[in-house]
PDB file of C-alpha atoms in Angstrom:
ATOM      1  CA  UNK X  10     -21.889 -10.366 -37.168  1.00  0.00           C
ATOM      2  CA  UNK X  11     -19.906 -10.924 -33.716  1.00  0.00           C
ATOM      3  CA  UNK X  12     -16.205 -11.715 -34.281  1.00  0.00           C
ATOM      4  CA  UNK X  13     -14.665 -15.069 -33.341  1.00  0.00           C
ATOM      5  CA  UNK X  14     -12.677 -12.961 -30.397  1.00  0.00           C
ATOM      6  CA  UNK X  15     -16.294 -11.507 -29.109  1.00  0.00           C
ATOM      7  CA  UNK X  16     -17.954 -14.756 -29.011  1.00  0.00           C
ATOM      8  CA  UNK X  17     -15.153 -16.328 -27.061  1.00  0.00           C
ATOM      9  CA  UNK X  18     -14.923 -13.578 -24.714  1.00  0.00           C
ATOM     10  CA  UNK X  19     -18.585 -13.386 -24.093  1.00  0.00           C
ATOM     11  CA  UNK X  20     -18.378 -17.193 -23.394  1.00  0.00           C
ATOM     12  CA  UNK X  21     -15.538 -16.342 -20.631  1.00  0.00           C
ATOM     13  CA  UNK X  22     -18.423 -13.995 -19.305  1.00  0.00           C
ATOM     14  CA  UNK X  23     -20.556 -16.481 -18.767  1.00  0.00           C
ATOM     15  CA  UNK X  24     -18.560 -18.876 -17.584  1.00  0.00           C
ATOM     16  CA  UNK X  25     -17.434 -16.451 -14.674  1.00  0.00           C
ATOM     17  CA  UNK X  26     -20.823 -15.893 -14.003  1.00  0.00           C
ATOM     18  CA  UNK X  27     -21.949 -19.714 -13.599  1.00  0.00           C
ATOM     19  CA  UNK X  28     -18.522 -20.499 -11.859  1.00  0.00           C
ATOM     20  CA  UNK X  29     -17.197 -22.527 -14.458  1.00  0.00           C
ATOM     21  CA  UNK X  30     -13.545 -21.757 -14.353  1.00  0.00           C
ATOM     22  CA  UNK X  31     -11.996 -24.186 -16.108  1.00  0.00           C
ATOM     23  CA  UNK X  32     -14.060 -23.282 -19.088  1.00  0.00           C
ATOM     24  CA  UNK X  33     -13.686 -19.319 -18.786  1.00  0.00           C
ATOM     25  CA  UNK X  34      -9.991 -20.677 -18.863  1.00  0.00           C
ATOM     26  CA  UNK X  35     -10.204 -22.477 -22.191  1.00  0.00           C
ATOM     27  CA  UNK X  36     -12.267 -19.191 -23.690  1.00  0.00           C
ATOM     28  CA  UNK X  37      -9.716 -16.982 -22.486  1.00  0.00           C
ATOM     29  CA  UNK X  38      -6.665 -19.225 -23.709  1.00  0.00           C
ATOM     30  CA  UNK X  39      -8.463 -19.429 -27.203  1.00  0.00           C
ATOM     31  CA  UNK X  40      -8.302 -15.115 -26.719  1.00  0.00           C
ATOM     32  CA  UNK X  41      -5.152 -15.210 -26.236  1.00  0.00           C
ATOM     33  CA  UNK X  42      -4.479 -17.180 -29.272  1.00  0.00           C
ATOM     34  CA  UNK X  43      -6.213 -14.749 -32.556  1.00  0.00           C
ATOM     35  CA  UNK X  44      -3.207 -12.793 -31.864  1.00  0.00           C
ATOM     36  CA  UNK X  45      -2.321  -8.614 -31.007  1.00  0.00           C
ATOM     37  CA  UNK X  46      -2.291  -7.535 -27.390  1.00  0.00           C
ATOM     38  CA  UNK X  47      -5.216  -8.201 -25.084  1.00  0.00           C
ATOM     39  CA  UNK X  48      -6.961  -5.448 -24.072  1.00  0.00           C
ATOM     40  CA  UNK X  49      -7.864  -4.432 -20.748  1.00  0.00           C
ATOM     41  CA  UNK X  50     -10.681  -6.362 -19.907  1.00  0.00           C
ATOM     42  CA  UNK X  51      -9.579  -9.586 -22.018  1.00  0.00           C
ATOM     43  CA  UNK X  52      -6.525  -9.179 -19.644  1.00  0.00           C
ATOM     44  CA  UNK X  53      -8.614  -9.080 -16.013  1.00  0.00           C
ATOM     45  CA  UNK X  54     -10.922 -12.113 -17.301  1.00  0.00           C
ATOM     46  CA  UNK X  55      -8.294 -14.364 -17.872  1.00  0.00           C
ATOM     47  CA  UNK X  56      -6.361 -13.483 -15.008  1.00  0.00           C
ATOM     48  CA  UNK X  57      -9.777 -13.706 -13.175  1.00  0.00           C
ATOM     49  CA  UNK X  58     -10.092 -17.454 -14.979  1.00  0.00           C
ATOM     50  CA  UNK X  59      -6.335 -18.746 -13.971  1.00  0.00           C
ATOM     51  CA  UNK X  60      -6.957 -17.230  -9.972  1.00  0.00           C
ATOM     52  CA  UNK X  61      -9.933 -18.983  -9.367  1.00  0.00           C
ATOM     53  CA  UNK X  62      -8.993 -22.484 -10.844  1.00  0.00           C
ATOM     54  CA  UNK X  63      -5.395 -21.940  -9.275  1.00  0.00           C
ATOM     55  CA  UNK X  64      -7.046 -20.584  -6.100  1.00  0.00           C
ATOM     56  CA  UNK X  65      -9.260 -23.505  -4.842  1.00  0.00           C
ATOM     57  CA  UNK X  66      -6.591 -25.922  -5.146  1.00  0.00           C
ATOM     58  CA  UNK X  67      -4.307 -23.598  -3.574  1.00  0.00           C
ATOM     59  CA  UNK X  68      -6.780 -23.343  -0.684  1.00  0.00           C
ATOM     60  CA  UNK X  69      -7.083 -27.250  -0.892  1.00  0.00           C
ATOM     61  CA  UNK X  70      -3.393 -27.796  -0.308  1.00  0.00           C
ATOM     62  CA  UNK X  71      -2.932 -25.333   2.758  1.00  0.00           C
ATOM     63  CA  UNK X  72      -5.971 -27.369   4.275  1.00  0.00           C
ATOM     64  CA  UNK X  73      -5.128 -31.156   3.533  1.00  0.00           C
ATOM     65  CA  UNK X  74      -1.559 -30.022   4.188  1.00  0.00           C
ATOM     66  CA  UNK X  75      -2.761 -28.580   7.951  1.00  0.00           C
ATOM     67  CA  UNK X  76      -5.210 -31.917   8.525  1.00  0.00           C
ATOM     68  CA  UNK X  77      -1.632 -34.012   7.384  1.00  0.00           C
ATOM     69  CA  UNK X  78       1.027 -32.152  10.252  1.00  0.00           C
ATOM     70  CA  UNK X  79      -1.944 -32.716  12.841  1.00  0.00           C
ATOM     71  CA  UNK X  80      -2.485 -36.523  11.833  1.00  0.00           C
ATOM     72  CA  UNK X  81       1.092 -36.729  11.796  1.00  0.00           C
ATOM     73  CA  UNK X  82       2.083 -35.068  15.257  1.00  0.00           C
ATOM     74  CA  UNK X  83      -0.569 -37.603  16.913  1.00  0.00           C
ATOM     75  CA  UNK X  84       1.228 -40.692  15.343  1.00  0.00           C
ATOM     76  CA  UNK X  85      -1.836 -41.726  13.235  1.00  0.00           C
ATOM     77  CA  UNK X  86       0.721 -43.170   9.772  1.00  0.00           C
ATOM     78  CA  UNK X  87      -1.876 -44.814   8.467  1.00  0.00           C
ATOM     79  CA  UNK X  88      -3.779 -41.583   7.522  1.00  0.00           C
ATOM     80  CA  UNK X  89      -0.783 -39.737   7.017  1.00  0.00           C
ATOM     81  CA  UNK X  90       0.191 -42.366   4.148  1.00  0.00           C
ATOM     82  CA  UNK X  91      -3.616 -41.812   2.706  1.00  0.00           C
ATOM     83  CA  UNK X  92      -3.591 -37.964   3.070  1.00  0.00           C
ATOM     84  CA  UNK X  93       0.102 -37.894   2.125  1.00  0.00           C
ATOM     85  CA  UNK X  94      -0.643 -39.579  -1.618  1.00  0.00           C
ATOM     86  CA  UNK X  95      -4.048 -37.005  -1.738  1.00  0.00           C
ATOM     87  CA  UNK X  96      -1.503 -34.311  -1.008  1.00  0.00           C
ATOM     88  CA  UNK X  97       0.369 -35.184  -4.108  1.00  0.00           C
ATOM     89  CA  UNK X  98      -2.668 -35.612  -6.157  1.00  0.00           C
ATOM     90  CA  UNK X  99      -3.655 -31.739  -5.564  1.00  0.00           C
ATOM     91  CA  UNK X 100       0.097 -30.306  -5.910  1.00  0.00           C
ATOM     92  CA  UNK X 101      -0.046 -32.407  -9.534  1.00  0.00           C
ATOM     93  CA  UNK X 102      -2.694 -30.083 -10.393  1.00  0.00           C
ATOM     94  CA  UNK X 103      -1.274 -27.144  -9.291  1.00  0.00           C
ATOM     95  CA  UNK X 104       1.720 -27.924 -11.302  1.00  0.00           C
ATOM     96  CA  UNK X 105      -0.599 -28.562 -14.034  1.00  0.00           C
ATOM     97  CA  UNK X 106      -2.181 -25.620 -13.892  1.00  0.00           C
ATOM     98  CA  UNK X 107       0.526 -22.843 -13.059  1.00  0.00           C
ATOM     99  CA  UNK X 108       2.543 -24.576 -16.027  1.00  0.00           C
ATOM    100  CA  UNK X 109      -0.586 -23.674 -18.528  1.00  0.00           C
ATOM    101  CA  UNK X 110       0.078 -20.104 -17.329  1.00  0.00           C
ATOM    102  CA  UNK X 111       3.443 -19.421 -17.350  1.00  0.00           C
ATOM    103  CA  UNK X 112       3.312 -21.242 -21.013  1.00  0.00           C
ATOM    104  CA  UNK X 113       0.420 -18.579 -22.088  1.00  0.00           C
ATOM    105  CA  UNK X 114       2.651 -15.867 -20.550  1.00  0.00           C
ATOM    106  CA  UNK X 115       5.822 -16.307 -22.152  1.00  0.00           C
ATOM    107  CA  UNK X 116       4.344 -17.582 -25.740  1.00  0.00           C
ATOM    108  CA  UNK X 117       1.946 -15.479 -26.152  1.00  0.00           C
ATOM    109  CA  UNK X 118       1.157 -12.574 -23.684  1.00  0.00           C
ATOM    110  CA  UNK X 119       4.361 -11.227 -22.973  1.00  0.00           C
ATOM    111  CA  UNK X 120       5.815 -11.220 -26.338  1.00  0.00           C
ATOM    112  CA  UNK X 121       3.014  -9.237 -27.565  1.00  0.00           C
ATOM    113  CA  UNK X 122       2.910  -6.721 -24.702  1.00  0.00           C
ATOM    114  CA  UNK X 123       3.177  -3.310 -25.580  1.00  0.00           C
ATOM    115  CA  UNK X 124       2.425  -1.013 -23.086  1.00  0.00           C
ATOM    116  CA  UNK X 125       3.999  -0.455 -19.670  1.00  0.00           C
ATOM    117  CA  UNK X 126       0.902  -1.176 -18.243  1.00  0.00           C
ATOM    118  CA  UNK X 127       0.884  -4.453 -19.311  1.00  0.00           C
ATOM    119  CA  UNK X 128       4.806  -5.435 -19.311  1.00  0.00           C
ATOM    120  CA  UNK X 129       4.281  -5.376 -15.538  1.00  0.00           C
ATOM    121  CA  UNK X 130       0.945  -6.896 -15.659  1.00  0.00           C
ATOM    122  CA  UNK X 131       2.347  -9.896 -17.027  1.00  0.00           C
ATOM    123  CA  UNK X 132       5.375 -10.189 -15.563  1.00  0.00           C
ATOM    124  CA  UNK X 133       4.042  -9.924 -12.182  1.00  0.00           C
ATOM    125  CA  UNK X 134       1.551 -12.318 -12.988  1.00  0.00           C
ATOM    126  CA  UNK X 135       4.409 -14.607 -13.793  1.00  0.00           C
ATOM    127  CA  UNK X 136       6.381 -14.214 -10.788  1.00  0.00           C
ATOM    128  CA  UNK X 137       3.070 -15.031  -9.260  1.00  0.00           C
ATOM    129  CA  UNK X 138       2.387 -18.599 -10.522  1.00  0.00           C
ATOM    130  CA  UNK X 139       6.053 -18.851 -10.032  1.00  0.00           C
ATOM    131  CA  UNK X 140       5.901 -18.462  -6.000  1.00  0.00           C
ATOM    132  CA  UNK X 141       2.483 -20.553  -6.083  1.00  0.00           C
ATOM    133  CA  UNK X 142       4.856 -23.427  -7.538  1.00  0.00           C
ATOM    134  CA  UNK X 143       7.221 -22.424  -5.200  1.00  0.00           C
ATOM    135  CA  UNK X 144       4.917 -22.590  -2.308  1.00  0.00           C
ATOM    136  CA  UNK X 145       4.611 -26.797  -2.165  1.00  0.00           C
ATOM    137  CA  UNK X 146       7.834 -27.403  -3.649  1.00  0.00           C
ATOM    138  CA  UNK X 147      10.846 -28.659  -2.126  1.00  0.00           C
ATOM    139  CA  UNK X 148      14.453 -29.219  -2.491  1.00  0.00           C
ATOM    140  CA  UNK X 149      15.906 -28.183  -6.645  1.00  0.00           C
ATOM    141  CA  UNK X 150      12.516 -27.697  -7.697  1.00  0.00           C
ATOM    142  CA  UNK X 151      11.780 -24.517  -4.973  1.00  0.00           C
ATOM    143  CA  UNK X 152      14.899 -23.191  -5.611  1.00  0.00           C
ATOM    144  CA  UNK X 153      14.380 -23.185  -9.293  1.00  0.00           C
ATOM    145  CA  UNK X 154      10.767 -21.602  -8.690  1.00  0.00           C
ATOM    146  CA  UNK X 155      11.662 -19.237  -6.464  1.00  0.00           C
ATOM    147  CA  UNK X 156      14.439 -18.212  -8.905  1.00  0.00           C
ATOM    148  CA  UNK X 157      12.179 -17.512 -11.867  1.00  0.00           C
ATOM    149  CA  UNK X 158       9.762 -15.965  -9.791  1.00  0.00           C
ATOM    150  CA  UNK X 159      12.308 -13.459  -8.011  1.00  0.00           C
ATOM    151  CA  UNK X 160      13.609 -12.324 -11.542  1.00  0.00           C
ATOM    152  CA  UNK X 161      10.068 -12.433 -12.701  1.00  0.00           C
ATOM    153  CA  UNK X 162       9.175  -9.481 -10.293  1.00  0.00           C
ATOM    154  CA  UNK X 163      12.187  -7.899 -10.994  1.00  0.00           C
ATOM    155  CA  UNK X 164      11.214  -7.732 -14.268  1.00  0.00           C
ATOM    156  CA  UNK X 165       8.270  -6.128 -13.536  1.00  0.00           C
ATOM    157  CA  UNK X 166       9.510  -3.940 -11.091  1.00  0.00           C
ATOM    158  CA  UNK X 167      12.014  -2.327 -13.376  1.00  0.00           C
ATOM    159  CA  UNK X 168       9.110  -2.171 -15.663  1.00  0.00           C
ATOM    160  CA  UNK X 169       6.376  -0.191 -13.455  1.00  0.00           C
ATOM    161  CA  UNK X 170       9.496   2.415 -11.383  1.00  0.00           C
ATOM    162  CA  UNK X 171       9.618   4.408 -15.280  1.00  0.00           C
ATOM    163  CA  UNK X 172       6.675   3.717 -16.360  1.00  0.00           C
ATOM    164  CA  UNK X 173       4.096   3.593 -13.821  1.00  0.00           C
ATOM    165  CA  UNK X 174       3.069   6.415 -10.899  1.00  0.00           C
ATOM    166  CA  UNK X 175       3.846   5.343  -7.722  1.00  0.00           C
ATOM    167  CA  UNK X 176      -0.368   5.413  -6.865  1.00  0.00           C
ATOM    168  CA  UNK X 177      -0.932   3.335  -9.896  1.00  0.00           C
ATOM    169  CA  UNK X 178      -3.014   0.045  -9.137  1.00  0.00           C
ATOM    170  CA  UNK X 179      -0.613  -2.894 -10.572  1.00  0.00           C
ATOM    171  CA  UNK X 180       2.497  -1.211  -9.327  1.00  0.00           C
ATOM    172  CA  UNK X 181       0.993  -1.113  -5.755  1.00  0.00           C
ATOM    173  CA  UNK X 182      -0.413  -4.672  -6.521  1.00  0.00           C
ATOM    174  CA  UNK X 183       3.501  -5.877  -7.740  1.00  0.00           C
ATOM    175  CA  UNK X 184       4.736  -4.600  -4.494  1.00  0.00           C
ATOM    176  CA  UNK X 185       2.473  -6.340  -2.620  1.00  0.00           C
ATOM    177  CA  UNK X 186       3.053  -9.767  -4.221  1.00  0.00           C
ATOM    178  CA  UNK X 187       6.858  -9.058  -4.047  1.00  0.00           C
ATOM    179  CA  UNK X 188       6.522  -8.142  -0.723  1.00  0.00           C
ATOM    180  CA  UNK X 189       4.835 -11.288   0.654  1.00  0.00           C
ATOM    181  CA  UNK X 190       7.401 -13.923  -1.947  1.00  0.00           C
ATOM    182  CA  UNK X 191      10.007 -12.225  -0.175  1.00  0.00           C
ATOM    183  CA  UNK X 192       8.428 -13.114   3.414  1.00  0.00           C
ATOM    184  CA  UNK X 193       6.923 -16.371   3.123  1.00  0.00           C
ATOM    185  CA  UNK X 194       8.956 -18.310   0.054  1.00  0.00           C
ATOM    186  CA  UNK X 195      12.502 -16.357   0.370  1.00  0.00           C
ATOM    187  CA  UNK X 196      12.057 -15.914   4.711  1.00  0.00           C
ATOM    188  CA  UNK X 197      13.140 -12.384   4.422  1.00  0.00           C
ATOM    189  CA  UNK X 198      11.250 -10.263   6.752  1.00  0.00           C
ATOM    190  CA  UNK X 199      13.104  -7.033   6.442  1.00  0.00           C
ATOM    191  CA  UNK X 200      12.899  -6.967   2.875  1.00  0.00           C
ATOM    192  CA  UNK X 201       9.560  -7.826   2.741  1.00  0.00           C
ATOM    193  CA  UNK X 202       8.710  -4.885   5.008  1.00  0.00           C
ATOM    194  CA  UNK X 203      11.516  -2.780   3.541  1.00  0.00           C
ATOM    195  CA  UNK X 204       9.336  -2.861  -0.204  1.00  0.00           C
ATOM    196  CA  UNK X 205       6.227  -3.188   1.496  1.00  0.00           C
ATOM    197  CA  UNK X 206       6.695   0.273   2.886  1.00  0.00           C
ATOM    198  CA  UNK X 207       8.575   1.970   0.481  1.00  0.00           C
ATOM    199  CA  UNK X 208       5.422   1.102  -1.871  1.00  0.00           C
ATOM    200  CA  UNK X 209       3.269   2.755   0.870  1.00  0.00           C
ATOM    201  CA  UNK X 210       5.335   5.669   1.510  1.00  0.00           C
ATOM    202  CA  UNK X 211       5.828   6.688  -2.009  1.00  0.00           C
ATOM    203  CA  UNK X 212       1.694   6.409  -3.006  1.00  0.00           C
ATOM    204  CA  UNK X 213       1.314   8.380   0.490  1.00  0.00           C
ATOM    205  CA  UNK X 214       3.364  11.178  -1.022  1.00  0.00           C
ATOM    206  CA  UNK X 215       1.419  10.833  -4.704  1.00  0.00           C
ATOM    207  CA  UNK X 216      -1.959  10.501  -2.662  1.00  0.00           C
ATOM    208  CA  UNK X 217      -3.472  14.169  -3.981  1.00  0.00           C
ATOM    209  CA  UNK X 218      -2.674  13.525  -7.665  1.00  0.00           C
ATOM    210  CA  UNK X 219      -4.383  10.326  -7.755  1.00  0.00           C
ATOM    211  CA  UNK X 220      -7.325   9.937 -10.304  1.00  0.00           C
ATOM    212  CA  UNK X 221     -10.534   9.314  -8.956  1.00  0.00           C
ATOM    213  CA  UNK X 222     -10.834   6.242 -11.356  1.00  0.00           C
ATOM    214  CA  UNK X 223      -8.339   4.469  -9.767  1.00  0.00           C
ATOM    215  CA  UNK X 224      -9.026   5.602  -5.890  1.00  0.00           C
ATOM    216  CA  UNK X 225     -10.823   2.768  -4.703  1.00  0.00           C
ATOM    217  CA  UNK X 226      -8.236  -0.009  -6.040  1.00  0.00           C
ATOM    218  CA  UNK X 227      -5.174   2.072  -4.683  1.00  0.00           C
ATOM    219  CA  UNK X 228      -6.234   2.790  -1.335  1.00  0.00           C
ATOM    220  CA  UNK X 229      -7.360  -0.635  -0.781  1.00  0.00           C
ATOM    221  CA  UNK X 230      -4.293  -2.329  -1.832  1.00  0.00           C
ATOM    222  CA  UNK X 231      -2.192   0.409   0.649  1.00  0.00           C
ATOM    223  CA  UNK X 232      -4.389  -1.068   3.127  1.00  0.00           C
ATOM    224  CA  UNK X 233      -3.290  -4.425   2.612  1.00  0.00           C
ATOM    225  CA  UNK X 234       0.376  -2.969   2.422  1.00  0.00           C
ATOM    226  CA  UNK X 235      -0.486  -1.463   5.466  1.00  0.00           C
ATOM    227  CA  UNK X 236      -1.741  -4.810   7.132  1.00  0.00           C
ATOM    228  CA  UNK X 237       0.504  -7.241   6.388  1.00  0.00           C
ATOM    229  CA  UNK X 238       3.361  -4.480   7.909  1.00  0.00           C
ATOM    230  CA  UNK X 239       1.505  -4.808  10.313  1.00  0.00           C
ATOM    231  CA  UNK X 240       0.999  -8.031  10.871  1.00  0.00           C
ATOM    232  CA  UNK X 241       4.687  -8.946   9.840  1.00  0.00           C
ATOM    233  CA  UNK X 242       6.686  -6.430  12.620  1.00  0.00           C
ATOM    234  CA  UNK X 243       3.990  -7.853  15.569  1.00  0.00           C
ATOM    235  CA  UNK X 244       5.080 -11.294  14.678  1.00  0.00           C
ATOM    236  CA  UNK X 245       8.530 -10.165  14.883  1.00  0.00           C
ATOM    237  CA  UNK X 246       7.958  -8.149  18.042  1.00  0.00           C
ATOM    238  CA  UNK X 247       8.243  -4.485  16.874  1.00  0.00           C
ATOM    239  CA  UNK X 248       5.596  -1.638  17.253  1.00  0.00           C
ATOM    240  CA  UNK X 249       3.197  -1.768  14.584  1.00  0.00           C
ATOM    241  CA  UNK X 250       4.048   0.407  11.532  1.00  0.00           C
ATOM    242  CA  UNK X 251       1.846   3.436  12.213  1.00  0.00           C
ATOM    243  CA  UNK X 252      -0.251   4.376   9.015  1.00  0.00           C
ATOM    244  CA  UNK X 253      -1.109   8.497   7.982  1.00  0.00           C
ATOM    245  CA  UNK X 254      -3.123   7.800   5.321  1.00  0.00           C
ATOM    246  CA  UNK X 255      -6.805   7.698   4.519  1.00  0.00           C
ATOM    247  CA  UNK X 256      -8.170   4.048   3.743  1.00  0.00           C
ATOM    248  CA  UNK X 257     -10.257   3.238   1.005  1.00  0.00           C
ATOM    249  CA  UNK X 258     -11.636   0.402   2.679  1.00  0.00           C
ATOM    250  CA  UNK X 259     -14.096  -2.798   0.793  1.00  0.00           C
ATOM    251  CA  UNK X 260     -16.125  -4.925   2.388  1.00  0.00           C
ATOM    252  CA  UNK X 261     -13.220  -7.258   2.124  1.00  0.00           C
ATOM    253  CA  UNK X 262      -9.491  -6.573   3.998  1.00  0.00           C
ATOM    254  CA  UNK X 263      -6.321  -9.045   4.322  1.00  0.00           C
ATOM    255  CA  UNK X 264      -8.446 -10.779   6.556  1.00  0.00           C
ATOM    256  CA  UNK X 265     -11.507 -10.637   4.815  1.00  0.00           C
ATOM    257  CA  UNK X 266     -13.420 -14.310   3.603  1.00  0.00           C
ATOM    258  CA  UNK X 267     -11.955 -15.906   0.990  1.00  0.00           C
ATOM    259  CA  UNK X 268     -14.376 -16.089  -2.146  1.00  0.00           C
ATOM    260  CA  UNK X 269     -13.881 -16.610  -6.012  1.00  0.00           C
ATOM    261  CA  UNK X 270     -11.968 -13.479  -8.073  1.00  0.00           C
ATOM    262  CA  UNK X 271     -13.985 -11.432 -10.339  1.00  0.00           C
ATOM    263  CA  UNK X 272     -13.185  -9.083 -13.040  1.00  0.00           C
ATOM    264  CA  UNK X 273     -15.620  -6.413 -11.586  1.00  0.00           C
ATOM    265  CA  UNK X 274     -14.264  -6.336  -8.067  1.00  0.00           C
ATOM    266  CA  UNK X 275     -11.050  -6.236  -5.845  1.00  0.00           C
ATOM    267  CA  UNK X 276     -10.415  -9.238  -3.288  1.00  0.00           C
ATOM    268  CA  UNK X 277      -8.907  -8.459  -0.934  1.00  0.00           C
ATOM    269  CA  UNK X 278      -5.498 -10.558  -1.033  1.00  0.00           C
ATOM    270  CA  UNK X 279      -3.551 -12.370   1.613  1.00  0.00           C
ATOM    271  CA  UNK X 280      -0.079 -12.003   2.301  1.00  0.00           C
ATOM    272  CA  UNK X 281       0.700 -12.738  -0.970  1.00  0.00           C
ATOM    273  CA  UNK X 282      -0.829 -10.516  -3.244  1.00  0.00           C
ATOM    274  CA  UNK X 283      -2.852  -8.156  -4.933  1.00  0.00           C
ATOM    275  CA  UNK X 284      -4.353  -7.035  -8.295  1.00  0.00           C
ATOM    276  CA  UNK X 285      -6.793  -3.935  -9.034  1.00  0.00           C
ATOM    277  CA  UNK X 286      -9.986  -3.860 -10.839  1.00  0.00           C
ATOM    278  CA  UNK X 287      -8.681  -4.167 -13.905  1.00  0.00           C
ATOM    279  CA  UNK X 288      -5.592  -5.538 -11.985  1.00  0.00           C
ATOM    280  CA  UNK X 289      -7.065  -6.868  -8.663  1.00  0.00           C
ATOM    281  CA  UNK X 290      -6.566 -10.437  -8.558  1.00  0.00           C
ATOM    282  CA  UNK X 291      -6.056 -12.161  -5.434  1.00  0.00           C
ATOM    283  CA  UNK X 292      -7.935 -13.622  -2.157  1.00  0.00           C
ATOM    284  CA  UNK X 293      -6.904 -13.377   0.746  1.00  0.00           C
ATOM    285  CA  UNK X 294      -5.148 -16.130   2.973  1.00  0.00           C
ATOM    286  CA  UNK X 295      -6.395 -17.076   5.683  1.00  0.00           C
ATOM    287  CA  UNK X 296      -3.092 -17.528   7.063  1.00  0.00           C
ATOM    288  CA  UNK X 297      -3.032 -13.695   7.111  1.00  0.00           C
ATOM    289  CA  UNK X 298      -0.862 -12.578   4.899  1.00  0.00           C
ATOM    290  CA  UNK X 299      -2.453 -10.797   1.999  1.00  0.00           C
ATOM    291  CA  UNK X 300      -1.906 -10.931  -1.453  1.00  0.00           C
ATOM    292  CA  UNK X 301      -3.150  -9.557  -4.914  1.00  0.00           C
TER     293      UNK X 301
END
């Protein structure tokens, strides 16, 4: 007879699978409920569930908020008023939603967490909702966000230097999403390529003892390391950041087409973040910066 926790997860499944989101969230939540540590793949599929419902609003702000500065710089205040209150509408459910995460995280997730693996699963996954609040946020309520999610990856990143190899999927996919909170919320360019490289520099030296399991997610996400470097000393005028390293390239880079997370596959972040396979979780921006 399938178990209570098979039935819900296999409704997740199909829920990813028909594109209902919300839903796959509400299976997943349910998971996370019955209690002991998530496994692997219960892990990816709700982080899979949260990033897609999380990411279409997300991509629904940066828009509305673009249409709203153009309306605005040609004097039109009658449509800024109307997108202005829409605006607010779509950052209410972002709130709503990156709260229902961070409440999972810290009531039920991270207190059960076990291995190191996970510890910086989690925690990075908090510092990311943390940064998404922080993103439309202003005044108190940014600072506060960015706070929590600054010591969130800190956490994590005390969490995956013992305990994970430097090549290891989420600890390349932590310094990614580090990298880009300390660009675009905490306007810290040198720090952001100061981790950003370090990450890269210390998988390139690991590069031979890397499993071939994990290949494919590593290289990509030191391509997206490699981009947003990239990308982040041209914008400041330097020479771009040379790369010696062999690319495990997708079909999808930093600036790759945004599309929906899956728990099967790697999207290609934007200058946010990353995740692998069983940690890949983010789509890129189409801003340019890349996340996981």
């Amino acid at each position: 007879m399938t178990s209570e926790r098979e039935s819900k997860t296999f409704l997740a499944r199909l829920c990813e699978q028909a594109e209902r989101y919300d839903e796959m969230v509400t299976y997943m939540k349910e998971v996370a409920n019955l209690g002991g540590e998530l496994t692997v793949d219960e892990r990816n599929l709700l982080s899979v569930a949260y990033k897609n419902v999380v990411g279409t609003r997300r991509a629904s702000w940066r828009i509305i908020s673009s249409i709203e500065q153009k309306e605005d710089s040609k004097g039109s205040e009658k449509h800024v008023a109307i997108i202005s209150e829409y605006r607010q509408k779509i950052e209410t459910e972002l709130e709503r939603v990156c709260q229902d995460v961070l409440d999972v995280l810290d009531q039920s997730l991270i207190p059960k967490a076990e291995s190191g693996e996970s510890k910086v699963f989690y925690h990075k996954m908090k510092g990311d909702y943390h940064r998404y609040l922080a993103e439309f946020a202003s005044g108190n309520k940014r600072k506060v966000a960015a706070t929590a999610a600054h010591e969130a990856y800190k956490n994590a990143t005390d969490v995956a230097q013992t305990e994970l190899t430097p090549t290891h999927p989420i600890r390349l996919g932590l310094a990614l999403n580090f990298s880009v909170f300390y660009y675009e919320i905490l306007n810290s360019p040198d720090r952001a390529c100061h981790l950003a490289k370090q990450a890269f520099d210390d998988a390139i030296a690991e590069l031979d003892s890397l499993s071939e399991e994990s290949y494919r997610d590593s290289t990509l996400i030191m391509q997206l390391l490699r981009d947003n470097l990239t990308l982040w000393t041209s914008s400041d005028g330097a020479e771009p950041e040379p790369v010696a390293a062999g690319d495990g390239k997708d079909d999808k880079t930093a600036e790759g087409e945004e599309g929906p997370a899956t728990a099967t596959t790697t999207d290609a972040p934007a200058p946010e973040e990353v995740a692998a396979p069983a940690a890949a979780d983010e789509e890129p921006k189409k801003e340019g910066t890349t996340e996981s």
